[in-house]
Backbone as a chain_set.jsonl record, in Angstrom:
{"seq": "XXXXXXXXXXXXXXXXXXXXXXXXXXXXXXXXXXXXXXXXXXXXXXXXXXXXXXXXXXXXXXXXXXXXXXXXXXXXXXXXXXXXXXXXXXXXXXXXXXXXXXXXXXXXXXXXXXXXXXXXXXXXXXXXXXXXXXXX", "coords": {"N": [[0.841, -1.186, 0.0], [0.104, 2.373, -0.499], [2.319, 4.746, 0.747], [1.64, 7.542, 0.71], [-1.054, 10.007, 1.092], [-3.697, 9.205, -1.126], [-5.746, 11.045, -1.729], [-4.255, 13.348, -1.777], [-3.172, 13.893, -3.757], [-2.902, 14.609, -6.667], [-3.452, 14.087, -9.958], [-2.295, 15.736, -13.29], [-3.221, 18.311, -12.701], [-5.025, 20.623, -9.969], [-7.83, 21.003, -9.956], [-9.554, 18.959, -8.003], [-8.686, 18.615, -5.512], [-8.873, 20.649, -4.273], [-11.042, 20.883, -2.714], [-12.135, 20.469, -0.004], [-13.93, 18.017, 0.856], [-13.569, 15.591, -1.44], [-15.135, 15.044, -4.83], [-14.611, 12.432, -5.243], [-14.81, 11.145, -2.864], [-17.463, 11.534, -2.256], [-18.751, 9.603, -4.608], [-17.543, 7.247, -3.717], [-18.576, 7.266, -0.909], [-21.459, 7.424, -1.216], [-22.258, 4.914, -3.173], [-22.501, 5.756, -5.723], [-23.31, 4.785, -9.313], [-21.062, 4.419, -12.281], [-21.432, 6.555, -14.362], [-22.97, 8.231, -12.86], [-20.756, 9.291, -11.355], [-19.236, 9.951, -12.922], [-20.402, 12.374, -14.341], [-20.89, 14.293, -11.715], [-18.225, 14.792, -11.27], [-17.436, 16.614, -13.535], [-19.353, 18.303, -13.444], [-18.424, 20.114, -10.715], [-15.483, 20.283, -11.32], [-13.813, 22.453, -12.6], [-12.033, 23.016, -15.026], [-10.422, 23.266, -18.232], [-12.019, 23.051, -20.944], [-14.807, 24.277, -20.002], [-17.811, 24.34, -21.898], [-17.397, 22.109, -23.157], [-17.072, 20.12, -21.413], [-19.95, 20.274, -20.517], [-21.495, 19.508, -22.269], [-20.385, 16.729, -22.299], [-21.776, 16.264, -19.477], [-24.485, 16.179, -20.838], [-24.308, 13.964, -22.463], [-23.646, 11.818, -21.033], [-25.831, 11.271, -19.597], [-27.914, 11.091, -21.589], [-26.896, 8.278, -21.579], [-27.662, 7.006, -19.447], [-30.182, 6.966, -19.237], [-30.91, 5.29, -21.612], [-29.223, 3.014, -20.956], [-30.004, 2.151, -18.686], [-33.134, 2.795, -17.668], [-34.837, 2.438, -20.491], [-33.356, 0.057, -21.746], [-33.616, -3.147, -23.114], [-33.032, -6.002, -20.826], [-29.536, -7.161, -20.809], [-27.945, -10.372, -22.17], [-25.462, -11.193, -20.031], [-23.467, -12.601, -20.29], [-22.444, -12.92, -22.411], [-22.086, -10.291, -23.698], [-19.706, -9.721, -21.782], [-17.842, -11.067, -23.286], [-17.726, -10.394, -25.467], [-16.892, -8.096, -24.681], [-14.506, -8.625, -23.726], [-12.899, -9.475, -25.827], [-12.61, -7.337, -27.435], [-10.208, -6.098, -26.627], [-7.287, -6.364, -27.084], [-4.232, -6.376, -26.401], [-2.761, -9.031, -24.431], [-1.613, -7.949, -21.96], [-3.063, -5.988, -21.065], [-5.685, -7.015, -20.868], [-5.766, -8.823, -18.728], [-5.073, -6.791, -16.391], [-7.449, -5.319, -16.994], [-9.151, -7.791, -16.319], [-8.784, -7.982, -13.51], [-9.066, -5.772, -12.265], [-11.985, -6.109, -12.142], [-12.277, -8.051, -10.762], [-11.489, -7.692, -8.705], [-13.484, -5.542, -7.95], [-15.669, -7.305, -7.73], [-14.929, -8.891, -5.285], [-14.519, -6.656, -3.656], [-17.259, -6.151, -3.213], [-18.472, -8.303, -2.755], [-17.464, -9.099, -0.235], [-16.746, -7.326, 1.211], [-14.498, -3.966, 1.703], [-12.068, -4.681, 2.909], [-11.149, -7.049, 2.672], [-9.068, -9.52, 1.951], [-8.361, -11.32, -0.152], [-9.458, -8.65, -2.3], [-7.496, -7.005, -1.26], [-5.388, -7.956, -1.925], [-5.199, -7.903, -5.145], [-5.543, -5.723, -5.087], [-2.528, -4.91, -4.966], [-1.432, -6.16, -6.992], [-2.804, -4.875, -9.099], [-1.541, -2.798, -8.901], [1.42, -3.16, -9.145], [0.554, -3.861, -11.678], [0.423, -2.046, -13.684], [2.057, -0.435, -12.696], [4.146, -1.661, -14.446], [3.492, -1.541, -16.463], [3.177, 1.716, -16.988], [5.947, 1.896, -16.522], [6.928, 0.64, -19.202], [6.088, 2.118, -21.264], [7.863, 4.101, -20.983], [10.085, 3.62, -21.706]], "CA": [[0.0, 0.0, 0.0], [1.342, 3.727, -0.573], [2.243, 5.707, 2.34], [0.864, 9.089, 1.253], [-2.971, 9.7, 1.338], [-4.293, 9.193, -2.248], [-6.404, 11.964, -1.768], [-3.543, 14.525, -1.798], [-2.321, 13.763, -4.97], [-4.074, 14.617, -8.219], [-2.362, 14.373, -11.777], [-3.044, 16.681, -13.992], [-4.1, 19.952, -12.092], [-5.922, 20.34, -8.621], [-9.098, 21.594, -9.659], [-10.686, 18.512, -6.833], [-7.39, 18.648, -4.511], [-9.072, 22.319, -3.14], [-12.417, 20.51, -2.428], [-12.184, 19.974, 1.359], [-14.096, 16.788, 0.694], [-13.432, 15.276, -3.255], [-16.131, 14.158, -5.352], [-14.779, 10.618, -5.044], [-15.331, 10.551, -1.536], [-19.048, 11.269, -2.104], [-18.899, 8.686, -5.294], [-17.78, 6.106, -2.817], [-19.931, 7.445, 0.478], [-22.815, 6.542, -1.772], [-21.68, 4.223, -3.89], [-22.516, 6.209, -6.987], [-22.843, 4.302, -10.176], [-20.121, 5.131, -13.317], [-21.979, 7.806, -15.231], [-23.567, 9.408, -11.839], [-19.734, 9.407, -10.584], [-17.932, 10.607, -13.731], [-21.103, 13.632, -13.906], [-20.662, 14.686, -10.608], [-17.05, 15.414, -11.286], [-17.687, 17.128, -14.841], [-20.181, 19.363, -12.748], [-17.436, 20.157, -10.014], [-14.325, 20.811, -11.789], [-13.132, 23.368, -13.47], [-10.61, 22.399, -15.942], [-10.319, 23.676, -19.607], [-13.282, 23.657, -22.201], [-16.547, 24.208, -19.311], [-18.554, 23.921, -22.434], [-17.303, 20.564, -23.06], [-17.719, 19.112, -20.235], [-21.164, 20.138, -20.147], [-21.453, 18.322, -23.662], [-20.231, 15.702, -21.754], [-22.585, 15.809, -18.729], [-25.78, 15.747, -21.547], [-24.361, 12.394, -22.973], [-23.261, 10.704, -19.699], [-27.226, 11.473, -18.557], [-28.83, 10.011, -22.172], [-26.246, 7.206, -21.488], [-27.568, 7.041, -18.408], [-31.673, 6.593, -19.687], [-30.693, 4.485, -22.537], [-28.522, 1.732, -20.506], [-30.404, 1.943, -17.078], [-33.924, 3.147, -18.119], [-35.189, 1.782, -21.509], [-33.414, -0.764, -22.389], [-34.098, -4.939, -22.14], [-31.26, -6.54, -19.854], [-28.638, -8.359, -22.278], [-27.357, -11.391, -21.42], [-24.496, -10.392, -19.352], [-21.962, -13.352, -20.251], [-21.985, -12.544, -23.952], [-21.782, -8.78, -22.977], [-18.71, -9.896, -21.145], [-16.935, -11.936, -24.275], [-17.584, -9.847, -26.883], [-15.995, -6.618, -24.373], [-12.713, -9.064, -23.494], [-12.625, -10.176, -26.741], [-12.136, -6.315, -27.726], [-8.803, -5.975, -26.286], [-6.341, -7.178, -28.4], [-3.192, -6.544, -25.76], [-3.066, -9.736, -23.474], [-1.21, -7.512, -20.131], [-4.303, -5.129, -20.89], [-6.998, -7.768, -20.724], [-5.836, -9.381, -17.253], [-5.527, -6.084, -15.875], [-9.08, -5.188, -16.55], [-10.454, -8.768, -15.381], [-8.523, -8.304, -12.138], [-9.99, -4.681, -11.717], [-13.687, -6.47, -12.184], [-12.862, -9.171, -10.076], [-11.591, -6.856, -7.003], [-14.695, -5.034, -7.379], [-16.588, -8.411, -7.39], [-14.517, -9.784, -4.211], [-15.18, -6.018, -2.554], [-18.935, -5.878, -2.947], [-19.217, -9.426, -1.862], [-16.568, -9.437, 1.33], [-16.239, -5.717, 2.218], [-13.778, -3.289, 1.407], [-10.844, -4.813, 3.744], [-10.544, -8.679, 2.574], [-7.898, -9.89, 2.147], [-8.124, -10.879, -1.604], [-9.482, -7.702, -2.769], [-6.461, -6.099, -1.383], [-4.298, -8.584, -2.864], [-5.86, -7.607, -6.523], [-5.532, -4.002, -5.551], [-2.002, -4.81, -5.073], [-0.993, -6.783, -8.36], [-2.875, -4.043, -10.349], [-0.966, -1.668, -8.737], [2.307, -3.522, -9.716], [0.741, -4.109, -13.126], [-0.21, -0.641, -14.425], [3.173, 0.489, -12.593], [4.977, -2.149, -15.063], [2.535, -1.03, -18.127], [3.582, 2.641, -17.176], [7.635, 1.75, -17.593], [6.914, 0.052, -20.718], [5.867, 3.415, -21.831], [8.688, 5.499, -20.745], [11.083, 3.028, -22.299]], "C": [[0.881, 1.243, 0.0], [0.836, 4.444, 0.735], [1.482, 7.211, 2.746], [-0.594, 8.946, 0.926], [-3.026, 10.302, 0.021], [-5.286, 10.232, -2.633], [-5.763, 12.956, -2.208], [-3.04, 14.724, -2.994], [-2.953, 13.844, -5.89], [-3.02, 14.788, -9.055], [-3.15, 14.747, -12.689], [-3.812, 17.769, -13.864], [-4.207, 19.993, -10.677], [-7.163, 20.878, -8.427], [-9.754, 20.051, -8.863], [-9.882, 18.688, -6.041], [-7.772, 19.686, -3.75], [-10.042, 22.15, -2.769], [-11.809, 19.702, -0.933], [-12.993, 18.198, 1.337], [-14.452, 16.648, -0.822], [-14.986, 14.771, -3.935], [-15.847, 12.715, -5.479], [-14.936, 10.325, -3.893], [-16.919, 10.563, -1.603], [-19.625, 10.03, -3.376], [-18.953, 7.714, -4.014], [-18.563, 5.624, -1.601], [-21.403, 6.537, -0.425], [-23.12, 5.665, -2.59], [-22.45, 4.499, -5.498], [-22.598, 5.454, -8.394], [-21.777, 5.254, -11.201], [-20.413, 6.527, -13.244], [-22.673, 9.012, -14.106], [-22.028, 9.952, -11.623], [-19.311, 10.349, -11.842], [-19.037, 12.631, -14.042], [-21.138, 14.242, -12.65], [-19.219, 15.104, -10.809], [-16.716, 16.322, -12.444], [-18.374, 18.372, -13.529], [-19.037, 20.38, -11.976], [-16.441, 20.982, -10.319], [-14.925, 22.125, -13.036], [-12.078, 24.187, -14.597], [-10.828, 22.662, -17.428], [-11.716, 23.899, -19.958], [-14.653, 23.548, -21.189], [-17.699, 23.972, -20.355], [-18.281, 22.33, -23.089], [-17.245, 19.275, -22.436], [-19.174, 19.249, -19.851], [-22.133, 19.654, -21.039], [-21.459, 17.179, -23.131], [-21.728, 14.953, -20.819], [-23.906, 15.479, -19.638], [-25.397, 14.343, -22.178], [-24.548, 11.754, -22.152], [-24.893, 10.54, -19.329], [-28.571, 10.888, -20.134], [-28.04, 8.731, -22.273], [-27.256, 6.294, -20.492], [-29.557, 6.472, -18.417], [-31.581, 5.932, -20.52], [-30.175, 2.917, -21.791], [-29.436, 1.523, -19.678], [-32.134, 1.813, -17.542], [-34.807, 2.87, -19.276], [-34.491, 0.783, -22.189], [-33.69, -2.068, -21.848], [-32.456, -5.126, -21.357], [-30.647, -7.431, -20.801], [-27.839, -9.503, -21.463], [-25.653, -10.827, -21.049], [-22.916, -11.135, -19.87], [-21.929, -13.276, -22.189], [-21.742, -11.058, -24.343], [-19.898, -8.592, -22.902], [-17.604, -10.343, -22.317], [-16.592, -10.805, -24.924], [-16.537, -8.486, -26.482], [-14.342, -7.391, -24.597], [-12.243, -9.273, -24.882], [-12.109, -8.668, -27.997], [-10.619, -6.097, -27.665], [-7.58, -6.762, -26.436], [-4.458, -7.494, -27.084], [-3.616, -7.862, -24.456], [-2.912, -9.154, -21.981], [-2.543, -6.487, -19.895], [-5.478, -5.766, -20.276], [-7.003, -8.084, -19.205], [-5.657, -8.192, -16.624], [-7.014, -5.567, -16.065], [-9.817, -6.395, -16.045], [-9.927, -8.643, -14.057], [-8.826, -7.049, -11.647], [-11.411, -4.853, -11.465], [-13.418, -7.417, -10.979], [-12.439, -8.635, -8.614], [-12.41, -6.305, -6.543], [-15.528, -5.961, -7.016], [-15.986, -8.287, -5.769], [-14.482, -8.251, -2.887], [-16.623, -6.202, -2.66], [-19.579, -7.011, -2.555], [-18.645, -9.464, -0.661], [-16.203, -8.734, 1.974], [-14.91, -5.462, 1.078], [-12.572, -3.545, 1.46], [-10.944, -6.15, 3.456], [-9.39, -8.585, 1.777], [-7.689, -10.358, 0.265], [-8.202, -10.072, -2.516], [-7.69, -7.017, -2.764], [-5.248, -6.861, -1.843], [-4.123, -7.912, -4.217], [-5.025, -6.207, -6.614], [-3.824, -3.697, -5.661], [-0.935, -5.079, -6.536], [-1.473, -5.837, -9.231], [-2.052, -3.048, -10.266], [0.876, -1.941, -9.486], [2.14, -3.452, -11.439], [0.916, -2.927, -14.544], [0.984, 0.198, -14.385], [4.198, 0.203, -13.774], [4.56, -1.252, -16.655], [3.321, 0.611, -17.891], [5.544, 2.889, -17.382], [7.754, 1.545, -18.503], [6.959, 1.301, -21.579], [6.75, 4.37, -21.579], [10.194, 5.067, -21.158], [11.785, 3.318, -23.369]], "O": [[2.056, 1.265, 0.366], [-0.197, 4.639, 1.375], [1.063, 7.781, 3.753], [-1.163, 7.916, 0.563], [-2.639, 11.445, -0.221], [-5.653, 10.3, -3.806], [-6.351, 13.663, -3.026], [-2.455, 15.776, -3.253], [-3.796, 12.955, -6.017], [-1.983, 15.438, -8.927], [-4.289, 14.369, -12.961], [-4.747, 18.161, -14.562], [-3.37, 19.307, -10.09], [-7.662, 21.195, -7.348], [-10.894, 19.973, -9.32], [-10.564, 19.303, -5.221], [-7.24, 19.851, -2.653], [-10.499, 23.175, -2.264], [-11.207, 18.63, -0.869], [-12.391, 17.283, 1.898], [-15.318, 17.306, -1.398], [-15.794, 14.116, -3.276], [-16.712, 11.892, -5.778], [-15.239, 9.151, -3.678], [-17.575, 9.678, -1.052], [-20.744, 9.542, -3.219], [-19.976, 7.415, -3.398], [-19.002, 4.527, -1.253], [-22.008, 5.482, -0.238], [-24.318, 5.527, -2.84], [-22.853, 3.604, -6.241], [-21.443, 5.547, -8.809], [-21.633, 6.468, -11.051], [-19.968, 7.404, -12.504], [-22.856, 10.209, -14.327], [-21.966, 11.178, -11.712], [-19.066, 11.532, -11.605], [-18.502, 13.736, -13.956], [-21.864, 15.209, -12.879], [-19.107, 16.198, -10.256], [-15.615, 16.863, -12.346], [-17.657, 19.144, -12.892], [-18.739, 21.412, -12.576], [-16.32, 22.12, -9.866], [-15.845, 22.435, -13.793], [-11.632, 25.312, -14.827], [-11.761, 21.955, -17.807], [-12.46, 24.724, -19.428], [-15.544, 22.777, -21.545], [-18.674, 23.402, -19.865], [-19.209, 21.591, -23.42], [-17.318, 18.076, -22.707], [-19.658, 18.504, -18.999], [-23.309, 19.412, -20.767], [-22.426, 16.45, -23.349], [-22.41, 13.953, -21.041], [-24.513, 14.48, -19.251], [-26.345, 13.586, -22.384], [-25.512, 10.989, -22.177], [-25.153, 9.519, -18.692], [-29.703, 10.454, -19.922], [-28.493, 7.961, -23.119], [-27.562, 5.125, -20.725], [-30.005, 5.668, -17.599], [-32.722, 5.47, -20.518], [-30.719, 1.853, -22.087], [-29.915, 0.408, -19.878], [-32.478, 0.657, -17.786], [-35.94, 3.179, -18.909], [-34.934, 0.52, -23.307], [-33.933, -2.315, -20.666], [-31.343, -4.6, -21.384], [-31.221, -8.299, -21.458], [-27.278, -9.424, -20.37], [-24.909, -10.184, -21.79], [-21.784, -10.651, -19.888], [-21.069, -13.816, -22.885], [-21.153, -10.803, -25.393], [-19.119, -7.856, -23.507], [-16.464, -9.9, -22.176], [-15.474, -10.293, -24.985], [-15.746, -7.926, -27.241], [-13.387, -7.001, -25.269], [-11.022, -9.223, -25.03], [-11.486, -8.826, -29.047], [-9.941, -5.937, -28.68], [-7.152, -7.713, -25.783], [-3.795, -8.53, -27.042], [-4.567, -7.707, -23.69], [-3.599, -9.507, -21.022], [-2.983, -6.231, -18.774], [-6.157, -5.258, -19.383], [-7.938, -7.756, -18.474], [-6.442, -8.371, -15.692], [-7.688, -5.455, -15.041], [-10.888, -6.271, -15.45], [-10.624, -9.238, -13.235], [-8.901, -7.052, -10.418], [-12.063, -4.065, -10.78], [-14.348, -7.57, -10.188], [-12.937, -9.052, -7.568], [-12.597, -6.202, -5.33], [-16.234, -5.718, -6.038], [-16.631, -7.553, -5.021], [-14.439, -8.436, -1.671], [-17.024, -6.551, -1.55], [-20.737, -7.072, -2.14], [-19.393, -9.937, 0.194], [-15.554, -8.89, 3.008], [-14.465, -6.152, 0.161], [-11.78, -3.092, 0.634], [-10.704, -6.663, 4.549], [-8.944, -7.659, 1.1], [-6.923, -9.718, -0.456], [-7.494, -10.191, -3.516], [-6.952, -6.697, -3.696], [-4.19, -6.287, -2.103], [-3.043, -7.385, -4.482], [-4.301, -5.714, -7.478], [-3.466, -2.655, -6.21], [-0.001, -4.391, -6.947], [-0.794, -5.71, -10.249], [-1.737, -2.382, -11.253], [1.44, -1.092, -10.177], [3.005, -3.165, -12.266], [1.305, -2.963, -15.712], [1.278, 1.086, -15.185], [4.945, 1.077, -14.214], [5.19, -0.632, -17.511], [4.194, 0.783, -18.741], [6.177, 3.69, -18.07], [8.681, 2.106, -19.088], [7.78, 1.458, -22.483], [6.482, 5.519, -21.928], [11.204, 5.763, -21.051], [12.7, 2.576, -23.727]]}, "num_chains": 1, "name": "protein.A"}
């Protein structure tokens, strides 16, 4: 785990870093879905084109009635193929199933088990390796 508080640290600016409490603390307080979470921080900030992020917030919100709201439910495990089956890099793919499956193994065992925070550790190794690759 890292020693300094993840909060303090923003990349790429500090328009949430001056928010006494962040919009990801109230994502996670309420456990926010995606598109509520990533609009709530569009709203918030204050970071370059304000009219394009408010472009943004009108998609994220017919995203948001289209997925949730009118449509039928799709079978979830052909959902699932056809996304993995997108991602052509193999170190890419197992980092996103081991980001799904930490969220699985928090929302079934809490926040603090013991395999979640395994997960959270190997992605953290993996993304650190993926980001050397890139500076190579």
């Amino acid at each position: 785990m890292t020693e300094e508080n993840a909060l303090d640290v923003q990349v790429g600016g500090n328009h949430y870093k001056k928010w006494a409490v962040q919009p990801v603390q109230i994502i996670v307080l309420d456990n926010l879905p995606f598109l509520h979470g990533c609009i709530l921080k569009r709203l918030l900030r204050n970071k370059g084109d304000r009219k394009e992020d408010l472009q943004k917030v009108l998609h994220e919100l017919n995203l948001i009635e289209q997925l949730h709201h009118s449509q039928e439910p799709e079978d979830r495990n052909a959902v699932y193929e056809a996304f993995f089956e997108q991602i052509a890099d193999d170190q890419l793919r197992v980092v996103v199933m081991n980001l799904m499956n930490e969220n699985f193994l928090m929302r079934e065992h809490g926040a603090k088990n013991e395999g979640s925070m395994r997960l959270l550790e190997t992605l953290r190794n993996d993304v650190s390796s993926m980001l050397t690759d890139l500076e190579e």
